[in-house]
XYZ file of C-alpha atoms in Angstrom:
382
model
C 0.324 -0.182 0.054
C 2.743 2.246 0.654
C 4.606 1.928 -1.758
C 1.117 2.093 -4.033
C 1.340 5.406 -1.997
C 4.404 6.846 -3.658
C 3.756 5.855 -7.596
C 1.342 9.281 -8.127
C 4.133 11.447 -5.475
C 6.776 9.939 -7.097
C 5.743 10.187 -11.285
C 4.204 13.843 -10.264
C 8.010 15.231 -8.963
C 9.625 13.552 -11.829
C 7.190 15.070 -14.462
C 7.675 18.642 -12.003
C 11.230 17.965 -12.556
C 11.527 17.582 -15.832
C 9.064 20.327 -16.913
C 11.996 22.433 -14.502
C 14.837 21.221 -16.501
C 12.950 21.879 -19.879
C 12.582 25.743 -18.372
C 16.568 26.179 -17.840
C 17.350 24.194 -21.423
C 15.111 26.912 -23.435
C 17.142 29.769 -21.160
C 19.654 28.533 -21.194
C 18.814 28.235 -26.018
C 18.394 32.049 -25.517
C 21.395 33.432 -23.003
C 23.897 31.498 -26.353
C 21.603 32.781 -28.786
C 22.210 36.096 -27.158
C 26.384 35.355 -26.491
C 26.485 34.345 -30.179
C 25.082 37.296 -31.594
C 26.738 39.819 -29.257
C 30.317 37.539 -30.060
C 30.240 37.199 -34.013
C 28.438 40.931 -34.459
C 31.230 42.701 -31.284
C 34.877 41.261 -33.055
C 33.803 42.548 -36.108
C 33.023 46.212 -35.379
C 34.986 46.489 -32.931
C 37.969 45.875 -35.048
C 37.110 47.387 -37.441
C 36.654 50.895 -34.753
C 39.844 50.364 -33.809
C 42.166 50.626 -36.663
C 40.005 53.496 -38.233
C 40.612 55.583 -35.198
C 42.617 58.931 -36.009
C 46.437 58.782 -34.360
C 48.777 55.515 -33.678
C 47.853 52.756 -34.957
C 49.289 49.156 -33.145
C 50.745 46.690 -34.355
C 48.045 43.873 -36.020
C 50.595 40.698 -35.713
C 50.834 41.728 -32.176
C 47.258 42.040 -31.047
C 47.566 38.491 -32.735
C 51.103 36.747 -30.818
C 49.218 38.157 -27.662
C 45.111 37.274 -28.145
C 47.066 33.709 -28.986
C 48.733 34.321 -25.431
C 45.812 34.553 -23.165
C 43.943 31.788 -25.520
C 46.515 29.288 -23.950
C 47.269 30.481 -20.523
C 42.885 30.660 -20.135
C 43.419 26.869 -21.521
C 46.274 25.948 -18.822
C 44.392 27.536 -15.682
C 40.705 25.616 -16.835
C 43.029 22.120 -17.393
C 43.819 23.267 -13.712
C 40.948 23.270 -12.346
C 40.035 20.343 -14.515
C 43.077 18.208 -12.165
C 41.604 20.017 -9.144
C 44.136 22.524 -8.769
C 46.766 18.689 -8.187
C 50.105 20.729 -10.063
C 51.676 17.155 -9.840
C 49.434 15.067 -12.397
C 48.903 19.120 -14.208
C 52.507 18.963 -15.077
C 52.137 14.509 -16.403
C 49.001 15.694 -18.171
C 50.906 18.266 -20.124
C 54.088 16.491 -20.769
C 52.176 13.298 -21.798
C 49.590 15.321 -23.613
C 52.841 17.277 -25.432
C 56.099 16.364 -25.302
C 55.112 12.076 -25.289
C 52.764 11.876 -27.826
C 54.503 14.813 -29.671
C 53.881 13.581 -33.498
C 49.942 14.106 -32.076
C 51.511 17.471 -31.225
C 53.366 18.174 -34.583
C 49.786 17.439 -37.094
C 48.278 20.483 -35.103
C 51.236 23.360 -36.627
C 49.261 22.886 -39.653
C 46.162 24.634 -38.618
C 48.091 26.703 -36.765
C 49.375 27.811 -39.164
C 47.109 28.839 -41.199
C 44.993 30.141 -38.790
C 47.000 32.326 -37.468
C 47.283 33.729 -40.581
C 43.590 33.565 -40.666
C 43.833 36.553 -38.366
C 46.279 38.684 -39.857
C 44.216 38.699 -42.372
C 40.548 38.794 -41.056
C 43.025 42.527 -39.186
C 43.487 43.600 -42.790
C 40.044 42.421 -44.066
C 38.912 44.853 -41.406
C 40.795 47.897 -41.864
C 40.185 48.356 -45.462
C 36.567 47.174 -45.755
C 32.849 48.279 -44.317
C 31.654 46.242 -40.902
C 29.459 44.860 -42.635
C 30.726 44.062 -45.678
C 33.405 42.466 -44.449
C 30.551 40.354 -41.878
C 28.598 39.511 -45.086
C 31.591 38.420 -47.168
C 33.092 36.400 -44.083
C 29.932 33.723 -44.422
C 31.541 32.480 -47.369
C 33.487 30.872 -45.165
C 30.298 28.068 -44.191
C 30.907 28.490 -48.442
C 33.947 26.977 -48.400
C 33.668 24.490 -45.038
C 31.118 22.757 -47.134
C 33.542 21.786 -49.791
C 36.344 20.707 -47.782
C 34.469 18.768 -46.060
C 32.980 16.629 -48.503
C 36.200 16.113 -50.257
C 38.248 15.615 -46.985
C 35.224 13.949 -45.436
C 33.798 12.512 -47.751
C 30.638 14.703 -46.607
C 26.919 14.524 -48.049
C 25.229 17.858 -48.250
C 21.257 17.608 -48.953
C 19.561 19.032 -51.453
C 18.856 22.664 -49.548
C 22.270 22.753 -48.700
C 23.607 23.012 -51.635
C 21.076 25.080 -52.705
C 22.044 27.334 -49.617
C 25.821 27.547 -51.202
C 23.535 28.603 -54.057
C 22.330 31.336 -52.502
C 25.580 32.160 -50.714
C 27.115 33.190 -53.188
C 25.050 34.695 -55.351
C 23.940 36.857 -51.913
C 27.912 37.586 -51.959
C 28.429 38.449 -54.936
C 25.627 41.239 -55.801
C 26.951 42.963 -52.389
C 30.617 43.049 -54.391
C 29.003 44.489 -56.933
C 26.879 46.970 -55.459
C 29.797 48.287 -52.917
C 32.316 48.326 -56.234
C 29.697 50.745 -57.918
C 30.654 52.968 -54.950
C 34.026 52.615 -55.178
C 33.810 53.849 -58.490
C 31.654 56.863 -57.784
C 33.634 57.684 -54.325
C 36.888 57.142 -56.527
C 38.560 60.076 -54.051
C 38.621 57.514 -51.116
C 40.875 57.833 -48.364
C 44.570 57.164 -49.165
C 45.036 54.541 -45.690
C 42.040 52.041 -46.994
C 42.494 49.732 -49.710
C 38.865 47.762 -50.818
C 40.597 45.024 -53.474
C 43.248 44.385 -50.047
C 40.648 44.478 -47.815
C 38.215 41.777 -50.703
C 41.731 39.430 -51.351
C 42.148 39.051 -47.018
C 38.707 37.583 -46.982
C 38.591 36.241 -49.368
C 41.419 33.650 -48.515
C 40.734 34.451 -44.739
C 37.211 31.904 -45.703
C 39.706 29.311 -47.614
C 42.229 28.633 -44.912
C 39.242 28.589 -42.113
C 37.115 25.535 -44.424
C 40.254 23.667 -45.207
C 41.542 24.183 -41.807
C 38.641 24.138 -39.685
C 37.973 20.511 -41.696
C 41.829 19.744 -41.469
C 41.137 20.174 -37.367
C 37.789 18.496 -37.315
C 40.370 14.757 -39.526
C 42.655 14.792 -36.558
C 39.669 14.339 -33.735
C 37.817 12.112 -34.969
C 39.194 9.362 -32.764
C 41.221 11.148 -30.920
C 40.046 11.535 -26.730
C 42.270 14.596 -26.268
C 39.831 17.689 -25.110
C 39.515 20.035 -26.945
C 40.713 22.094 -24.207
C 44.289 20.562 -24.724
C 44.159 20.303 -27.951
C 43.603 24.700 -27.770
C 47.485 24.496 -25.754
C 48.379 22.520 -28.324
C 47.424 25.520 -31.159
C 48.041 28.137 -29.097
C 51.862 26.914 -29.160
C 52.396 26.458 -32.284
C 50.167 29.636 -33.185
C 52.302 31.805 -30.378
C 55.840 30.606 -31.896
C 54.462 31.126 -35.869
C 52.155 34.700 -34.257
C 55.813 35.752 -33.429
C 57.189 34.814 -36.941
C 55.567 36.640 -38.366
C 55.376 39.665 -36.548
C 59.740 39.976 -36.461
C 58.962 38.930 -40.707
C 56.085 41.775 -40.946
C 57.128 45.110 -38.373
C 59.614 43.478 -36.394
C 61.967 47.178 -37.533
C 58.888 49.356 -36.063
C 57.812 47.105 -33.156
C 62.116 46.849 -31.566
C 62.131 50.792 -32.049
C 58.547 51.379 -30.852
C 57.289 48.262 -29.039
C 55.508 45.866 -28.783
C 52.251 47.016 -27.059
C 52.782 50.387 -29.228
C 49.365 51.968 -29.122
C 47.658 49.463 -27.512
C 44.877 51.258 -26.190
C 42.289 50.061 -23.554
C 39.827 49.554 -27.113
C 42.972 47.699 -28.150
C 42.740 45.471 -25.181
C 38.800 45.149 -25.797
C 39.124 43.248 -28.799
C 42.326 41.181 -28.023
C 40.067 39.890 -24.699
C 37.300 39.210 -27.179
C 39.087 37.125 -30.265
C 41.583 35.397 -27.225
C 37.884 34.639 -24.833
C 35.937 34.631 -27.444
C 36.303 31.257 -29.562
C 36.764 29.030 -26.554
C 34.093 31.357 -24.509
C 31.813 29.976 -28.309
C 32.893 26.738 -27.814
C 31.621 26.373 -24.295
C 27.864 27.937 -25.666
C 27.088 26.628 -28.666
C 26.503 22.903 -26.538
C 23.376 24.447 -25.490
C 22.705 25.890 -29.034
C 21.658 23.526 -32.403
C 22.476 24.468 -35.256
C 19.054 26.336 -36.120
C 19.911 28.993 -33.518
C 23.786 29.137 -34.367
C 21.851 29.599 -37.820
C 20.127 32.303 -36.676
C 22.299 33.829 -34.326
C 25.215 34.295 -37.720
C 22.436 35.898 -39.724
C 21.502 38.015 -37.079
C 24.836 39.514 -36.114
C 25.234 40.395 -39.861
C 21.726 42.167 -39.045
C 22.689 44.415 -36.337
C 26.713 44.307 -37.349
C 24.681 46.957 -40.662
C 22.346 49.088 -38.581
C 25.888 49.970 -36.242
C 27.954 50.700 -39.363
C 24.959 52.835 -40.485
C 25.399 55.110 -36.853
C 29.162 54.081 -35.990
C 30.701 54.342 -39.485
C 28.065 56.010 -41.756
C 27.172 52.814 -43.893
C 25.336 53.428 -46.667
C 22.547 50.425 -47.128
C 20.356 50.488 -50.895
C 18.576 48.092 -51.801
C 21.117 45.954 -53.792
C 23.702 45.529 -50.074
C 19.907 44.977 -48.979
C 19.109 42.216 -51.546
C 22.549 40.461 -51.087
C 22.285 40.898 -47.171
C 19.065 38.713 -47.871
C 20.203 36.187 -49.665
C 22.824 35.874 -47.245
C 20.818 35.399 -44.598
C 18.300 32.902 -45.463
C 21.113 31.016 -47.152
C 22.990 31.112 -43.723
C 19.772 29.983 -42.018
C 19.227 27.078 -44.528
C 22.095 25.348 -44.972
C 21.529 24.761 -41.319
C 18.407 23.340 -41.152
C 18.523 19.887 -40.478
C 19.009 16.965 -43.059
C 15.333 15.512 -43.462
C 16.764 11.243 -42.794
C 15.192 8.149 -44.699
C 13.965 5.762 -43.818
C 14.447 3.554 -47.316
C 16.724 0.325 -45.616
C 17.380 -1.232 -42.322
C 20.906 -0.843 -43.134
C 20.856 3.006 -43.641
C 18.749 2.896 -40.199
C 21.261 0.931 -38.099
C 24.366 3.234 -39.636
C 22.190 6.552 -38.463
C 21.856 4.690 -35.265
C 25.671 3.979 -35.754
C 26.201 7.791 -36.004
C 24.616 8.514 -33.303
C 26.294 7.114 -31.147
C 29.540 8.252 -32.142
C 28.777 11.972 -32.269
C 27.363 11.335 -28.292
C 31.181 9.117 -27.422
C 32.831 11.655 -29.383
C 30.928 14.647 -26.693
C 31.311 11.923 -23.677
C 35.259 12.390 -25.084
C 35.397 16.097 -24.454
C 35.434 17.357 -28.011
C 33.018 19.429 -27.776
C 30.815 19.519 -31.065
C 33.255 17.279 -32.974
C 31.260 15.040 -35.739
C 28.034 17.098 -34.973
C 28.032 20.409 -35.510
C 28.468 20.924 -39.366
C 27.069 24.649 -39.262
C 30.145 26.187 -37.190
C 33.607 24.922 -38.423
C 35.864 24.337 -35.855
C 37.786 27.021 -35.947
C 35.698 29.446 -34.048
C 36.762 26.975 -30.731
C 40.644 27.973 -31.774
C 40.202 31.588 -32.591
């Protein structure tokens, strides 16, 4: 009798707990959306702002190096925290992961080199392109990531995704035609900005982002290392390669003026955003599905455009609106889940197997290495 009396109460409590958990997850989803939008839009707008301010310009190469150093230090603190402050276990883990497994570490030299190049190119692109134009054009990284995924990982794309990629390319092309026309009209433009240079920089950045992201995903497959350890390994190479780039490009000027020349509080804000933004997103995306991430990217384009109008006097016309609209729609379409086709028992079995494989990756701490087709791996390491 007592057991029967407990049943309904226990069932009711379980239902209420499930409802509470559902409410918490819903709030976390919307909080994740806000974080993603703010991080996507603020980084581009803030870089554009500090690079167009009058006065002494900071060295972009030194900013990239500083962001890498901060990222490595943050990941080391997180790993130490995971080891409950046990310094001995912490050092043993680092020695084993970085030195003993040196071949595994060396594999990350390639994506690290590309990410360092990409981070430098972002500064070049945003310094020479309006923030809204960069934000729209930079979505080509979805196209390059998709193509490299098909070529290197043998992934298949749905018909809707292929259509979205065509729309994405068309939208970016319309924006570029519109901006090119605007450049011809205002031939007496600022001598410090070069539109062609900015466009080349953003296209190369998109290509490097796509390749590095897919390469990094390929490395992570079957790996038990956490995303924090991978970021430490990437950051070590990133810092070394960044210093090499700094010496090659700005060596004489840095020697004369100093590594932190031109570092204002606003510049430090940009560096912290670049260093911690990607790590923050790596945590946040666990609560957001692909549709939400697609919506966040689309909304951040709108935020960047509206803010550019007020901050930089950016003029929005019909062609830009059409192009940006196509890009926003394409990003959302690409992030839609694929339709599951139950044509045979074998396909059903492969679906179950893939799901189990994805769950095992998540339990190993690799973040969204398999389920995250929309956001490339670069989001975890930038």
